Short mmCIF file of C-alpha atoms in Angstrom, two decimals:
data_model
loop_
_atom_site.label_atom_id
_atom_site.label_comp_id
_atom_site.label_asym_id
_atom_site.label_seq_id
_atom_site.Cartn_x
_atom_site.Cartn_y
_atom_site.Cartn_z
CA UNK A 89 0.00 0.00 0.00
CA UNK A 90 1.32 3.48 -0.76
CA UNK A 91 2.71 5.40 2.19
CA UNK A 92 4.19 8.79 2.93
CA UNK A 93 7.75 9.06 1.69
CA UNK A 94 10.43 11.62 2.42
CA UNK A 95 9.55 13.79 -0.54
CA UNK A 96 6.00 14.10 0.78
CA UNK A 97 7.41 15.03 4.15
CA UNK A 98 9.55 17.73 2.65
CA UNK A 99 6.75 19.21 0.57
CA UNK A 100 4.44 19.10 3.57
CA UNK A 101 7.06 20.91 5.57
CA UNK A 102 7.16 23.66 2.94
CA UNK A 103 3.38 23.97 3.03
CA UNK A 104 3.48 24.31 6.79
CA UNK A 105 6.35 26.79 6.86
CA UNK A 106 5.37 29.88 8.79
CA UNK A 107 2.44 28.02 10.38
CA UNK A 108 3.57 28.37 13.99
CA UNK A 109 3.87 25.28 16.19
CA UNK A 110 1.99 23.15 13.66
CA UNK A 111 4.33 24.29 10.91
CA UNK A 112 7.34 23.11 12.90
CA UNK A 113 5.86 19.96 14.44
CA UNK A 114 4.28 18.29 11.42
CA UNK A 115 7.50 18.00 9.35
CA UNK A 116 9.34 16.60 12.37
CA UNK A 117 6.65 13.96 12.90
CA UNK A 118 6.63 13.01 9.22
CA UNK A 119 10.41 12.69 9.20
CA UNK A 120 10.15 10.24 12.11
CA UNK A 121 7.48 8.25 10.25
CA UNK A 122 9.63 8.25 7.11
CA UNK A 123 12.27 6.42 9.16
CA UNK A 124 9.68 3.75 9.98
CA UNK A 125 8.86 3.54 6.27
CA UNK A 126 12.55 3.13 5.43
CA UNK A 127 12.44 -0.03 7.54
CA UNK A 128 9.32 -1.23 5.72
CA UNK A 129 6.68 -0.41 8.35
CA UNK A 130 4.10 0.24 5.64
CA UNK A 131 4.19 -3.43 4.65
CA UNK A 132 5.07 -5.18 7.92
CA UNK A 133 2.97 -8.25 8.61
CA UNK A 134 0.66 -7.16 11.43
CA UNK A 135 0.49 -10.66 12.88
CA UNK A 136 4.28 -10.65 13.14
CA UNK A 137 4.20 -7.17 14.73
CA UNK A 138 1.70 -8.41 17.32
CA UNK A 139 3.66 -11.58 18.04
CA UNK A 140 7.00 -9.77 18.43
CA UNK A 141 5.34 -7.13 20.61
CA UNK A 142 3.86 -9.86 22.82
CA UNK A 143 7.28 -11.49 23.25
CA UNK A 144 8.96 -8.18 24.10
CA UNK A 145 6.23 -7.12 26.54
CA UNK A 146 6.06 -10.52 28.21
CA UNK A 147 9.83 -10.45 28.58
CA UNK A 148 9.47 -7.03 30.19
CA UNK A 149 6.80 -8.49 32.48
CA UNK A 150 9.11 -11.29 33.59
CA UNK A 151 12.09 -8.97 34.08
CA UNK A 152 9.89 -6.61 36.07
CA UNK A 153 8.85 -9.37 38.48
CA UNK A 154 12.32 -10.24 39.76
CA UNK A 155 11.86 -8.52 43.11
CA UNK A 156 11.56 -10.44 46.41
CA UNK A 157 8.94 -13.16 46.05
CA UNK A 158 8.29 -12.17 42.42
CA UNK A 159 7.23 -8.65 43.38
CA UNK A 160 7.28 -5.81 40.85
CA UNK A 161 10.59 -4.01 40.65
CA UNK A 162 10.05 -0.53 42.03
CA UNK A 163 6.35 -1.45 42.41
CA UNK A 164 5.79 -0.53 38.75
CA UNK A 165 4.00 -2.54 36.06
CA UNK A 166 6.81 -2.06 33.55
CA UNK A 167 5.18 -3.80 30.59
CA UNK A 168 2.05 -1.70 31.11
CA UNK A 169 4.12 1.47 31.31
CA UNK A 170 6.07 0.60 28.16
CA UNK A 171 2.89 -0.13 26.21
CA UNK A 172 1.16 3.00 27.51
CA UNK A 173 4.06 5.19 26.36
CA UNK A 174 4.29 3.60 22.90
CA UNK A 175 0.57 3.39 22.17
CA UNK A 176 -0.54 6.54 24.01
CA UNK A 177 2.11 8.88 22.62
CA UNK A 178 1.94 7.20 19.20
CA UNK A 179 -1.83 7.58 19.06
CA UNK A 180 -1.56 11.23 20.14
CA UNK A 181 0.76 11.81 17.17
CA UNK A 182 -1.75 10.12 14.87
CA UNK A 183 -4.65 12.19 16.25
CA UNK A 184 -2.60 15.34 15.68
CA UNK A 185 -1.92 14.35 12.06
CA UNK A 186 -5.59 13.49 11.51
CA UNK A 187 -6.75 16.85 12.83
CA UNK A 188 -4.08 19.22 11.53
CA UNK A 189 -2.27 17.59 8.60
CA UNK A 190 -4.50 15.03 6.86
CA UNK A 191 -5.67 17.37 4.11
CA UNK A 192 -2.16 18.56 3.34
CA UNK A 193 -0.82 15.01 3.32
CA UNK A 194 -3.58 13.33 1.29
CA UNK A 195 -5.93 16.08 0.08
CA UNK A 196 -8.86 14.81 2.16
CA UNK A 197 -9.72 15.36 5.83
CA UNK A 198 -10.06 12.62 8.43
CA UNK A 199 -12.07 10.55 9.16
CA UNK A 200 -13.66 11.03 5.73
CA UNK A 201 -10.49 9.96 3.92
CA UNK A 202 -10.26 6.67 5.81
CA UNK A 203 -13.96 5.92 5.43
CA UNK A 204 -13.85 6.55 1.66
CA UNK A 205 -10.33 5.14 1.15
CA UNK A 206 -9.80 8.49 -0.52
CA UNK A 207 -6.72 10.67 -0.95
CA UNK A 208 -3.80 11.20 -3.27
CA UNK A 209 -1.81 8.23 -4.53
CA UNK A 210 1.31 7.71 -2.48
CA UNK A 211 -0.21 9.36 0.60
CA UNK A 212 -2.06 6.38 2.04
CA UNK A 213 -5.11 6.98 -0.13
CA UNK A 214 -6.12 3.33 -0.06
CA UNK A 215 -5.38 2.73 3.61
CA UNK A 216 -3.82 4.33 6.69
CA UNK A 217 -2.72 7.94 6.57
CA UNK A 218 0.73 6.82 7.76
CA UNK A 219 2.45 3.58 8.69
CA UNK A 220 2.29 4.61 12.35
CA UNK A 221 -1.51 4.60 12.12
CA UNK A 222 -1.26 1.06 10.74
CA UNK A 223 1.06 -0.65 13.24
CA UNK A 224 -0.03 0.76 16.62
CA UNK A 225 -3.12 -1.48 16.99
CA UNK A 226 -0.95 -4.53 16.21
CA UNK A 227 1.38 -3.52 19.05
CA UNK A 228 -1.65 -3.24 21.34
CA UNK A 229 -2.81 -6.64 20.10
CA UNK A 230 0.56 -7.98 21.25
CA UNK A 231 0.02 -6.30 24.60
CA UNK A 232 -3.36 -8.02 24.88
CA UNK A 233 -1.73 -11.38 24.13
CA UNK A 234 0.83 -10.65 26.85
CA UNK A 235 -2.00 -9.74 29.22
CA UNK A 236 -3.71 -13.07 28.55
CA UNK A 237 -0.55 -14.88 29.67
CA UNK A 238 -0.40 -12.65 32.75
CA UNK A 239 -4.11 -13.20 33.35
CA UNK A 240 -3.49 -16.89 33.88
CA UNK A 241 -1.66 -15.82 37.04
CA UNK A 242 -3.58 -12.66 37.97
CA UNK A 243 -7.19 -13.83 37.84
CA UNK A 244 -10.38 -13.93 35.79
CA UNK A 245 -11.13 -10.18 35.64
CA UNK A 246 -7.68 -9.42 34.26
CA UNK A 247 -8.06 -12.28 31.78
CA UNK A 248 -11.45 -11.04 30.56
CA UNK A 249 -10.10 -7.53 29.94
CA UNK A 250 -7.15 -8.97 28.01
CA UNK A 251 -9.44 -11.19 25.93
CA UNK A 252 -11.67 -8.23 25.01
CA UNK A 253 -8.60 -6.23 23.97
CA UNK A 254 -7.36 -9.07 21.77
CA UNK A 255 -10.79 -9.46 20.14
CA UNK A 256 -11.03 -5.77 19.24
CA UNK A 257 -7.47 -5.31 18.01
CA UNK A 258 -7.37 -8.70 16.35
CA UNK A 259 -10.58 -7.96 14.43
CA UNK A 260 -9.43 -4.64 12.96
CA UNK A 261 -5.97 -6.01 12.14
CA UNK A 262 -7.37 -9.07 10.38
CA UNK A 263 -9.86 -6.94 8.43
CA UNK A 264 -7.02 -4.69 7.25
CA UNK A 265 -8.53 -1.60 8.88
CA UNK A 266 -6.29 -1.29 11.93
CA UNK A 267 -5.92 2.47 11.39
CA UNK A 268 -9.61 3.03 12.18
CA UNK A 269 -9.06 2.27 15.88
CA UNK A 270 -5.67 3.96 16.25
CA UNK A 271 -7.01 7.35 17.47
CA UNK A 272 -8.85 5.58 20.29
CA UNK A 273 -5.54 4.37 21.68
CA UNK A 274 -4.85 7.92 22.85
CA UNK A 275 -6.70 6.85 26.01
CA UNK A 276 -3.50 5.04 27.02
CA UNK A 277 -1.94 8.41 27.87
CA UNK A 278 -3.64 8.31 31.26
CA UNK A 279 -2.19 4.85 31.92
CA UNK A 280 1.33 6.28 31.87
CA UNK A 281 0.65 8.16 35.11
CA UNK A 282 -1.39 5.33 36.61
CA UNK A 283 1.57 2.97 36.27
CA UNK A 284 3.84 5.44 38.07
CA UNK A 285 1.57 6.46 40.95
CA UNK A 286 2.71 3.67 43.29
CA UNK A 287 6.37 3.57 42.26
CA UNK A 288 8.61 3.03 45.28
CA UNK A 289 11.42 5.20 43.93
CA UNK A 290 9.45 8.47 43.79
CA UNK A 291 8.64 10.90 46.55
CA UNK A 292 5.20 11.35 48.11
CA UNK A 293 4.90 14.71 46.36
CA UNK A 294 5.68 13.09 43.00
CA UNK A 295 3.08 10.40 43.69
CA UNK A 296 0.45 13.07 44.38
CA UNK A 297 1.46 14.88 41.18
CA UNK A 298 1.13 11.66 39.16
CA UNK A 299 -2.30 11.03 40.69
CA UNK A 300 -3.37 14.52 39.62
CA UNK A 301 -1.97 13.98 36.12
CA UNK A 302 -3.79 10.64 35.91
CA UNK A 303 -7.11 12.22 36.93
CA UNK A 304 -6.62 15.10 34.48
CA UNK A 305 -5.61 12.98 31.49
CA UNK A 306 -8.32 10.41 32.27
CA UNK A 307 -11.01 13.07 32.17
CA UNK A 308 -9.68 15.07 29.21
CA UNK A 309 -8.72 12.09 27.05
CA UNK A 310 -11.11 9.29 27.99
CA UNK A 311 -14.22 11.32 28.84
CA UNK A 312 -13.92 14.21 26.35
CA UNK A 313 -11.58 13.44 23.44
CA UNK A 314 -12.15 9.72 22.81
CA UNK A 315 -15.98 9.85 22.76
CA UNK A 316 -15.77 12.86 20.41
CA UNK A 317 -13.45 10.98 18.03
CA UNK A 318 -15.73 7.94 18.12
CA UNK A 319 -18.94 9.94 17.54
CA UNK A 320 -17.34 11.91 14.69
CA UNK A 321 -16.29 8.65 13.04
CA UNK A 322 -19.71 7.00 13.48
CA UNK A 323 -21.66 10.05 12.23
CA UNK A 324 -19.40 10.46 9.19
CA UNK A 325 -19.71 6.76 8.34
CA UNK A 326 -23.50 6.79 8.69
CA UNK A 327 -23.80 9.92 6.54
CA UNK A 328 -21.61 8.41 3.83
CA UNK A 329 -23.64 5.20 3.88
CA UNK A 330 -26.92 7.15 3.74
CA UNK A 331 -25.68 9.14 0.73
CA UNK A 332 -24.77 5.94 -1.10
CA UNK A 333 -21.04 6.65 -1.28
CA UNK A 334 -18.53 3.83 -1.62
CA UNK A 335 -17.07 2.76 1.71
CA UNK A 336 -13.87 0.90 2.56
CA UNK A 337 -15.53 -1.55 4.90
CA UNK A 338 -18.07 -4.36 4.81
CA UNK A 339 -21.49 -3.12 5.89
CA UNK A 340 -21.39 -5.04 9.17
CA UNK A 341 -18.33 -3.04 10.25
CA UNK A 342 -20.52 -0.17 11.46
CA UNK A 343 -22.09 -2.53 14.01
CA UNK A 344 -18.65 -3.54 15.27
CA UNK A 345 -17.73 0.14 15.65
CA UNK A 346 -20.92 0.82 17.57
CA UNK A 347 -20.59 -2.17 19.89
CA UNK A 348 -16.89 -1.70 20.62
CA UNK A 349 -17.36 2.03 21.12
CA UNK A 350 -20.28 1.65 23.52
CA UNK A 351 -18.38 -0.96 25.57
CA UNK A 352 -15.11 0.94 25.92
CA UNK A 353 -16.64 4.40 26.34
CA UNK A 354 -19.12 2.94 28.79
CA UNK A 355 -16.29 1.45 30.84
CA UNK A 356 -14.47 4.79 30.89
CA UNK A 357 -17.56 6.58 32.21
CA UNK A 358 -18.11 3.79 34.74
CA UNK A 359 -14.50 4.05 36.01
CA UNK A 360 -14.77 7.81 36.30
#
């Protein structure tokens, strides 16, 4: 599938020149993504990405449980922290590109471009806007697989959460539409602070600060931003279907989006 290449990055940077923070940030992000593309990220096998991610995260889990009696080192869930940083920050980058750079990259705004498989050739017109959009859900799928292995030791509730995560991420990856769920992974930003709240190597003041950051990012990201992204996607898809426009997905996909969205957004409101 065509992906953004360095020449697109450079031309986008020229278009953004003089555009303030956005004008400086977008070219930097696209240069980073072009490095991923140089290593073939646009065509990586997503099953392989998930499997390798699961191995790396499970290895991190084992290394992080080498304290006395198998306790967490530093009282931190290191595999959860690693995944939260990769998926949360990566998804935030993707959301930024969707909101502020999609039209200049592909000629069509998001989520309309993804729903129509529209956009200029060579700019992800027939798939994800960038390779980062494509691979992040596969990494989270690997995290879910790791969680299932952990759930065998940690109990049924943990196992059920991991199984639900694998079902969602596995479905979109197997259907070839992994990029559609990528913006939702921005909710992992709050998990960064959650994993650090109880760390034994930080001061009490730092712990309080991390608790405040967790509460803030949970509310802003999971209660405000994620439901907005989901509703915008659902409304755009329904409008396109009503107008008889060609869509990238099988017709039953809208029901998957609705069910998955209601479950995960409902859980976020319940946890609040």
